[in-house]
Coordinates of C-alpha atoms in Angstrom, one line a residue:
M1 CA -31.0 25.7 8.8
N2 CA -27.4 26.6 7.7
Q3 CA -25.6 25.0 4.8
I4 CA -23.4 22.7 6.9
T5 CA -26.4 21.3 8.8
K6 CA -28.3 20.8 5.6
G7 CA -25.4 19.0 4.0
L8 CA -25.0 16.7 7.0
K9 CA -28.6 15.8 6.9
E10 CA -28.4 15.0 3.1
W11 CA -25.4 12.8 3.6
E12 CA -25.9 9.4 5.0
A13 CA -23.0 7.3 6.3
P14 CA -22.6 4.0 4.3
A15 CA -23.8 0.9 6.1
F16 CA -20.4 -0.6 5.4
F17 CA -17.2 1.1 4.1
Y18 CA -16.1 -0.7 1.0
G19 CA -12.5 0.1 1.8
W20 CA -12.4 -2.9 4.1
I21 CA -13.4 -5.2 1.2
I22 CA -10.3 -3.7 -0.6
V23 CA -8.2 -4.5 2.5
F24 CA -9.5 -8.1 2.6
S25 CA -8.8 -8.6 -1.2
S26 CA -5.4 -7.2 -0.8
F27 CA -4.7 -9.4 2.2
L28 CA -5.5 -12.5 0.3
T29 CA -3.7 -11.4 -2.9
L30 CA -0.5 -10.4 -1.0
G31 CA -0.6 -13.7 1.0
V32 CA -0.4 -15.7 -2.2
V33 CA 2.1 -13.4 -4.0
F34 CA 4.6 -13.2 -1.1
G35 CA 4.2 -16.9 -0.4
V36 CA 5.4 -17.5 -3.9
W37 CA 8.1 -14.8 -3.4
Y38 CA 9.6 -16.2 -0.3
S39 CA 9.2 -19.8 -1.3
Y40 CA 12.5 -19.3 -3.2
S41 CA 14.2 -19.5 0.2
V42 CA 13.5 -23.3 0.2
F43 CA 13.8 -23.8 -3.6
I44 CA 17.4 -22.3 -3.4
L45 CA 18.6 -25.2 -1.3
V46 CA 17.2 -27.8 -3.8
V47 CA 18.5 -26.2 -7.0
I48 CA 22.0 -25.7 -5.4
K49 CA 22.1 -29.4 -4.7
E50 CA 20.7 -30.5 -8.1
F51 CA 22.8 -28.2 -10.3
G52 CA 25.9 -27.8 -8.1
W53 CA 25.7 -24.0 -8.2
S54 CA 27.4 -21.7 -5.7
T55 CA 25.3 -19.8 -3.2
A56 CA 26.1 -16.5 -5.0
S57 CA 25.0 -18.0 -8.4
A58 CA 21.7 -19.3 -7.0
S59 CA 21.2 -15.9 -5.2
S60 CA 21.6 -14.1 -8.5
I61 CA 18.3 -15.5 -9.7
F62 CA 16.5 -13.9 -6.8
S63 CA 18.5 -10.7 -7.3
I64 CA 17.2 -10.5 -10.9
F65 CA 13.7 -11.3 -9.6
I66 CA 13.8 -8.4 -7.1
M67 CA 15.3 -6.0 -9.6
S68 CA 12.8 -6.9 -12.3
Q69 CA 9.8 -6.4 -10.1
A70 CA 11.2 -3.1 -9.0
L71 CA 11.8 -1.8 -12.5
A72 CA 8.5 -3.1 -13.7
G73 CA 7.0 -1.3 -10.7
M74 CA 7.1 1.9 -12.8
A75 CA 4.7 0.3 -15.2
A76 CA 2.6 -1.1 -12.4
G77 CA 2.3 2.3 -10.7
Y78 CA 1.3 4.0 -14.0
L79 CA -1.2 1.2 -14.9
Q80 CA -2.7 1.4 -11.4
D81 CA -3.2 5.2 -11.8
R82 CA -4.6 4.6 -15.3
F83 CA -6.7 1.5 -15.1
G84 CA -7.0 0.4 -11.4
P85 CA -6.5 -2.9 -9.6
R86 CA -9.5 -4.7 -11.2
I87 CA -7.6 -4.9 -14.5
V88 CA -3.9 -4.7 -13.4
I89 CA -3.9 -7.5 -10.7
P90 CA -5.6 -10.3 -12.8
A91 CA -3.2 -9.5 -15.6
G92 CA -0.3 -9.9 -13.2
A93 CA -1.6 -13.2 -12.0
M94 CA -1.6 -14.5 -15.5
I95 CA 2.0 -13.4 -16.1
L96 CA 3.2 -14.9 -12.8
S97 CA 1.5 -18.2 -13.4
L98 CA 3.0 -18.5 -16.9
A99 CA 6.4 -17.6 -15.4
L100 CA 6.2 -20.4 -12.8
I101 CA 5.2 -23.0 -15.3
L102 CA 8.2 -22.1 -17.5
T103 CA 10.5 -22.1 -14.4
S104 CA 9.3 -25.7 -13.7
R105 CA 10.9 -26.7 -17.0
A106 CA 14.2 -24.8 -16.5
Q107 CA 17.4 -26.8 -17.1
N108 CA 20.2 -24.3 -16.4
L109 CA 21.0 -21.0 -14.7
W110 CA 20.2 -18.6 -17.5
Q111 CA 16.7 -20.2 -17.9
F112 CA 16.1 -19.7 -14.2
Q113 CA 17.2 -16.1 -14.5
I114 CA 14.9 -15.4 -17.4
F115 CA 11.8 -17.4 -16.4
Y116 CA 11.8 -16.8 -12.6
G117 CA 14.1 -13.8 -12.3
F118 CA 12.8 -11.6 -15.1
L119 CA 9.3 -12.9 -16.0
A120 CA 8.0 -13.8 -12.6
G121 CA 9.5 -10.6 -11.2
S122 CA 7.7 -8.6 -13.8
G123 CA 4.4 -10.4 -13.0
I124 CA 4.7 -9.9 -9.3
S125 CA 5.3 -6.1 -9.9
L126 CA 1.7 -5.9 -11.0
L127 CA 0.5 -7.9 -7.9
G128 CA 2.8 -6.9 -5.1
F129 CA 3.9 -4.2 -2.7
A130 CA 4.3 -1.3 -5.1
S131 CA 1.1 -2.1 -6.9
H132 CA -1.1 -2.3 -3.8
S133 CA 0.7 0.7 -2.3
A134 CA -0.5 2.7 -5.3
F135 CA -4.2 2.4 -4.5
I136 CA -4.8 1.3 -0.9
P137 CA -3.8 4.8 0.5
K138 CA -6.5 6.4 -1.6
W139 CA -9.2 4.6 0.4
F140 CA -8.0 5.8 3.9
E141 CA -6.7 8.9 5.6
R142 CA -7.3 8.7 9.3
K143 CA -6.7 4.9 9.3
R144 CA -4.1 4.7 6.6
G145 CA -1.4 3.1 8.6
L146 CA -3.8 0.5 10.2
A147 CA -5.4 -0.3 6.8
L148 CA -2.1 -0.8 5.1
G149 CA -0.9 -2.9 8.1
I150 CA -3.9 -5.2 7.9
A151 CA -3.6 -5.6 4.1
M152 CA 0.1 -6.1 4.2
S153 CA -0.2 -8.7 7.0
G154 CA -1.3 -11.1 4.3
I155 CA 2.4 -11.3 3.4
G156 CA 3.1 -12.9 6.8
F157 CA 0.3 -15.4 6.4
G158 CA 1.6 -16.3 3.0
M159 CA 5.0 -16.9 4.4
L160 CA 3.5 -19.0 7.3
L161 CA 1.4 -21.2 5.0
L162 CA 2.9 -21.3 1.5
V163 CA 6.6 -21.6 2.4
P164 CA 6.2 -24.8 4.6
L165 CA 3.7 -26.0 2.1
T166 CA 6.2 -25.5 -0.7
E167 CA 8.8 -27.5 1.3
K168 CA 6.2 -30.4 1.6
L169 CA 5.4 -30.2 -2.1
I170 CA 9.1 -30.4 -3.0
T171 CA 9.6 -33.4 -0.7
L172 CA 6.5 -35.2 -2.1
Y173 CA 6.6 -34.3 -5.8
G174 CA 9.9 -32.6 -6.6
W175 CA 10.6 -28.9 -7.1
R176 CA 9.3 -28.9 -10.7
D177 CA 5.8 -30.0 -9.8
A178 CA 5.9 -27.7 -6.8
Y179 CA 6.2 -24.7 -9.2
I180 CA 3.2 -26.0 -11.1
Y181 CA 1.1 -26.1 -8.0
L182 CA 2.2 -22.6 -7.1
A183 CA 1.2 -21.4 -10.6
C184 CA -2.3 -22.9 -10.2
I185 CA -2.7 -21.2 -6.8
S186 CA -1.6 -17.9 -8.1
L187 CA -4.0 -18.0 -11.1
F188 CA -7.1 -19.4 -9.6
V189 CA -7.0 -17.5 -6.3
I190 CA -5.7 -14.0 -7.2
A191 CA -7.5 -13.4 -10.5
P192 CA -11.1 -14.2 -9.5
V193 CA -10.9 -12.4 -6.2
N194 CA -9.7 -9.1 -7.8
L195 CA -12.0 -9.3 -10.8
V196 CA -15.0 -9.5 -8.4
F197 CA -14.1 -7.3 -5.5
T198 CA -11.5 -4.7 -6.2
R199 CA -12.1 -1.0 -7.2
R200 CA -9.6 1.7 -7.8
N201 CA -10.9 4.4 -5.3
P202 CA -13.8 5.3 -3.0
A203 CA -15.5 7.4 -5.7
A204 CA -15.9 4.2 -7.8
V205 CA -18.5 3.0 -5.2
N206 CA -19.8 6.6 -4.4
Q207 CA -18.0 6.8 -1.1
H208 CA -15.2 8.9 0.5
P209 CA -11.9 8.0 2.3
D210 CA -12.5 6.2 5.6
G211 CA -16.3 6.2 4.8
D212 CA -16.4 9.9 6.0
P213 CA -18.7 12.6 4.6
P214 CA -17.4 14.9 1.8
D215 CA -15.0 17.6 2.9
N216 CA -17.5 20.3 2.8
Q217 CA -19.8 18.3 5.1
Q218 CA -17.0 17.2 7.5
K219 CA -17.6 19.8 10.2
G220 CA -19.7 18.6 13.1
I221 CA -18.7 15.0 12.6
E222 CA -16.6 14.0 15.6
Q223 CA -13.6 11.7 15.1
K224 CA -11.1 10.6 17.7
R225 CA -8.2 11.4 15.5
S226 CA -7.7 13.5 12.4
M227 CA -5.0 14.2 9.8
I228 CA -3.8 17.8 9.9
I229 CA -1.6 19.5 7.3
I230 CA 1.5 21.0 8.8
D231 CA 3.2 22.3 5.6
K232 CA 0.3 23.7 3.6
K233 CA 2.4 24.9 0.8
W234 CA 4.0 21.5 0.3
A235 CA 0.6 19.6 0.6
A236 CA -1.0 22.0 -1.9
Q237 CA 1.4 21.0 -4.7
D238 CA 0.0 18.7 -7.4
W239 CA 2.9 16.3 -7.1
D240 CA 4.1 14.5 -10.2
L241 CA 7.3 12.5 -10.8
R242 CA 9.1 15.4 -12.4
K243 CA 8.5 17.7 -9.4
A244 CA 9.2 15.0 -6.8
V245 CA 12.6 14.0 -8.1
Y246 CA 13.9 17.5 -7.5
T247 CA 13.2 17.3 -3.8
K248 CA 15.5 16.1 -1.0
R249 CA 12.6 14.1 0.5
F250 CA 12.3 12.0 -2.6
W251 CA 15.9 10.9 -2.5
C252 CA 15.8 10.4 1.3
L253 CA 12.9 8.0 0.8
T254 CA 14.5 6.3 -2.2
S255 CA 17.7 5.7 -0.2
A256 CA 15.7 4.6 2.9
F257 CA 13.9 2.1 0.7
F258 CA 17.2 0.9 -0.7
T259 CA 18.8 0.3 2.7
I260 CA 15.8 -1.3 4.4
S261 CA 15.3 -3.7 1.4
F262 CA 19.1 -4.5 1.4
A263 CA 18.8 -5.5 5.1
F264 CA 15.5 -7.4 5.0
Q265 CA 15.8 -9.2 1.6
G266 CA 19.3 -10.2 2.4
T267 CA 18.2 -11.7 5.7
L268 CA 15.0 -13.3 4.5
L269 CA 16.5 -15.1 1.5
H270 CA 19.3 -16.6 3.5
A271 CA 17.5 -17.2 6.8
V272 CA 16.7 -20.8 6.1
S273 CA 20.2 -21.5 4.7
S274 CA 21.8 -20.0 7.7
M275 CA 19.7 -22.1 10.1
V276 CA 20.7 -25.2 8.1
D277 CA 24.3 -24.1 8.3
A278 CA 23.8 -24.0 12.1
G279 CA 22.8 -27.7 12.1
M280 CA 19.0 -27.4 11.8
N281 CA 17.2 -29.6 9.3
R282 CA 15.4 -28.0 6.4
D283 CA 11.8 -28.8 7.6
T284 CA 12.4 -27.2 11.0
A285 CA 14.1 -24.1 9.4
A286 CA 11.2 -23.7 7.1
Y287 CA 8.9 -23.9 10.1
F288 CA 10.7 -21.1 11.9
F289 CA 10.6 -19.1 8.7
G290 CA 6.9 -19.5 8.8
I291 CA 6.8 -18.2 12.4
A292 CA 8.7 -15.1 11.2
G293 CA 6.0 -14.6 8.6
I294 CA 3.1 -14.7 11.1
A295 CA 5.1 -12.5 13.4
G296 CA 5.5 -10.2 10.5
S297 CA 1.7 -10.1 10.1
G298 CA 1.4 -8.9 13.7
G299 CA 4.2 -6.4 13.1
K300 CA 2.4 -4.9 10.1
I301 CA -0.9 -4.4 12.0
L302 CA 0.9 -3.2 15.2
F303 CA 3.3 -0.7 13.7
G304 CA 0.7 0.4 11.1
Y305 CA -1.6 1.3 13.9
L306 CA 1.3 2.8 16.0
S307 CA 2.3 5.0 13.1
D308 CA -1.1 6.6 13.1
V309 CA -0.7 7.3 16.9
L310 CA 3.0 7.8 17.5
G311 CA 4.0 9.2 14.1
R312 CA 5.7 7.5 11.2
E313 CA 9.3 8.3 12.1
R314 CA 9.1 7.1 15.7
S315 CA 7.3 3.9 14.8
K316 CA 9.9 3.2 12.1
S317 CA 12.8 3.6 14.6
I318 CA 11.1 1.3 17.2
S319 CA 10.5 -1.4 14.6
D320 CA 14.0 -1.2 13.3
V321 CA 15.4 -1.9 16.8
V322 CA 13.1 -4.9 17.1
A323 CA 14.3 -6.2 13.8
L324 CA 17.9 -5.7 14.8
V325 CA 17.4 -8.0 17.8
G326 CA 16.1 -10.6 15.5
I327 CA 19.0 -10.5 13.1
L328 CA 21.5 -10.7 16.0
A329 CA 19.6 -13.8 17.3
L330 CA 20.0 -15.4 13.8
M331 CA 23.7 -14.6 13.9
A332 CA 24.0 -16.2 17.3
A333 CA 22.2 -19.4 16.1
A334 CA 25.5 -20.7 14.7
L335 CA 27.1 -20.3 18.1
I336 CA 24.4 -20.9 20.7
Q337 CA 22.1 -23.9 20.6
G338 CA 18.7 -23.0 22.2
P339 CA 15.9 -20.5 21.5
T340 CA 17.8 -18.3 19.1
A341 CA 15.9 -19.4 16.1
L342 CA 12.6 -18.7 17.8
L343 CA 13.9 -15.3 19.0
F344 CA 14.9 -14.5 15.4
A345 CA 11.5 -15.5 14.1
V346 CA 9.5 -13.4 16.6
F347 CA 11.7 -10.3 16.8
F348 CA 12.8 -10.1 13.1
G349 CA 9.2 -10.9 12.0
L350 CA 7.7 -8.1 14.1
G351 CA 10.3 -5.6 13.0
Y352 CA 10.4 -6.6 9.3
G353 CA 6.6 -6.5 9.1
A354 CA 6.6 -2.8 9.9
A355 CA 8.2 -1.9 6.6
A356 CA 5.2 -2.9 4.4
P357 CA 2.7 -0.4 5.9
L358 CA 5.2 2.3 7.0
I359 CA 7.0 2.9 3.7
P360 CA 3.8 3.6 1.6
A361 CA 2.2 5.5 4.5
I362 CA 5.3 7.7 4.8
T363 CA 5.4 8.3 1.1
A364 CA 1.7 9.0 0.9
D365 CA 2.0 11.6 3.7
I366 CA 4.5 13.4 1.6
F367 CA 3.5 12.9 -2.0
L368 CA -0.2 11.8 -2.1
G369 CA -1.9 12.9 -5.2
R370 CA -3.1 12.0 -8.7
H371 CA 0.3 10.6 -9.6
F372 CA 1.1 8.9 -6.4
G373 CA 1.3 5.4 -7.9
L374 CA 4.0 6.4 -10.3
I375 CA 6.0 8.4 -7.7
F376 CA 5.9 5.4 -5.3
A377 CA 6.9 3.0 -8.0
M378 CA 10.0 5.2 -8.8
I379 CA 10.9 5.2 -5.1
G380 CA 10.4 1.4 -5.1
I381 CA 13.2 1.1 -7.7
G382 CA 15.5 2.1 -4.8
G383 CA 14.0 -0.8 -2.8
G384 CA 14.5 -3.2 -5.8
I385 CA 18.1 -2.3 -6.2
G386 CA 18.7 -2.6 -2.5
G387 CA 16.9 -5.9 -2.3
A388 CA 18.8 -7.3 -5.3
L389 CA 22.1 -6.3 -4.0
G390 CA 21.3 -7.4 -0.5
T391 CA 20.4 -11.0 -1.5
Y392 CA 23.4 -11.3 -3.8
I393 CA 26.0 -9.7 -1.6
T394 CA 24.8 -11.7 1.4
G395 CA 25.3 -14.9 -0.6
L396 CA 28.6 -13.7 -1.9
L397 CA 30.0 -12.8 1.5
R398 CA 28.8 -16.2 2.8
D399 CA 30.9 -17.9 0.1
I400 CA 33.9 -15.7 0.8
T401 CA 33.8 -15.9 4.7
G402 CA 32.3 -19.4 5.1
S403 CA 29.6 -18.1 7.5
Y404 CA 26.7 -15.6 7.6
T405 CA 28.2 -13.5 10.5
V406 CA 29.7 -10.8 8.3
P407 CA 26.8 -10.5 5.8
F408 CA 24.2 -10.3 8.5
A409 CA 26.3 -7.6 10.3
V410 CA 26.2 -5.6 7.0
C411 CA 22.4 -6.0 7.0
C412 CA 22.2 -4.6 10.5
L413 CA 24.2 -1.5 9.5
S414 CA 22.0 -1.0 6.5
L415 CA 18.9 -1.1 8.7
V416 CA 20.3 1.6 11.0
I417 CA 21.0 3.9 8.0
S418 CA 17.4 3.4 6.7
S419 CA 16.0 4.7 10.1
V420 CA 18.1 7.8 9.9
L421 CA 17.0 8.5 6.3
V422 CA 13.3 8.3 7.3
W423 CA 13.9 11.0 10.0
L424 CA 15.6 13.2 7.3
S425 CA 12.5 12.8 5.0
S426 CA 10.4 14.1 7.9
P427 CA 6.8 13.1 6.8
G428 CA 5.5 14.4 10.2
K429 CA 6.4 17.9 9.0
V430 CA 4.0 17.6 6.1
R431 CA 1.0 15.7 7.5
K432 CA 0.4 14.5 11.0
M433 CA -2.3 12.6 12.9
V434 CA -3.5 14.3 16.0
S435 CA -5.9 13.4 18.7
N436 CA -9.0 15.6 18.7
S437 CA -9.2 15.3 22.5
E438 CA -6.0 17.2 22.9

């Protein structure tokens, strides 16, 4: 009996791959986190009315929020690499809950900017996109895009459930009590789930990525698809932040994250406001926003899977075209009464949803290693800056022009640029999924 056969006999496949528990925990956590995140799209209308702020001033709160979570993402990536999600995520839940309680007591703009913008943004950095992107890719290789897509689809369910729920809470109890309810949901759902279920990597439960055997026992195990290394010299590098920042790929990814966040955050924050401008009541606008969220869940799973099959670059371009159709439909809502809001919700949701699994999957294909969390968090700062500018500039242009036509056109252009930048980063020239039947 040769060594490989002996190794295969000794290794037994796990009855259940624990990575899917990680995906479920992440799904639930991200649902709550981004439900809180995008609930500001209904809070903004209420605080503008109560305090008499301009759209740009109210948008500045959310811009600070996005920028804060992006900058704090550096700490989140480092802490995930160092301590893992079982410690980092419950700590973030406590910070977020405290921030929401303080926001419920805010009396002026600067208090909103500190409590919600700075503190809540910092808490969410430990809970959100960059934090989960630091450890989920370590659990999967062959199914990385699919797993990220399923986990990130929780974002859409959070938008579907918590944004309309927040609108109801505001109507029934006022915006201050609504923030208290969100604080309780954040603390008593996120912290217990992650304390009990999450682990930092497969080795923590004596497993390997995808539930596969160890590398030296892999031969003889048939898989439909497998990851192959195209650029062996690049993949062999022990990438850390210092090395990464000297590469063109790093800056292409950072710029791609900037432009896609500019487009998506600018559109998302102002979607409800633009529909209200077009004559829709707030409840109905929040309902369509929720549909965009659930469509986003489908987009995350669909394009996460397609990126494993078609490649990251091609899937990103397809999803961007779909999102563009959605933004154009939202722009048309002010001119054409009819199904434009539904077209926006479905198409934009599908296309927007793709970013959550694709950006970390693309980055992992290029820079996966011991310091991946910190590298991705640094790239995420580009996304934070883009999102912060996108939300503020969209609101500012709305104040200047009196409509959302020009700002949404700028978002469309930004989205096209992001697609080009992903092609320039060329993750498929480093690692690529191939069919073993070919």
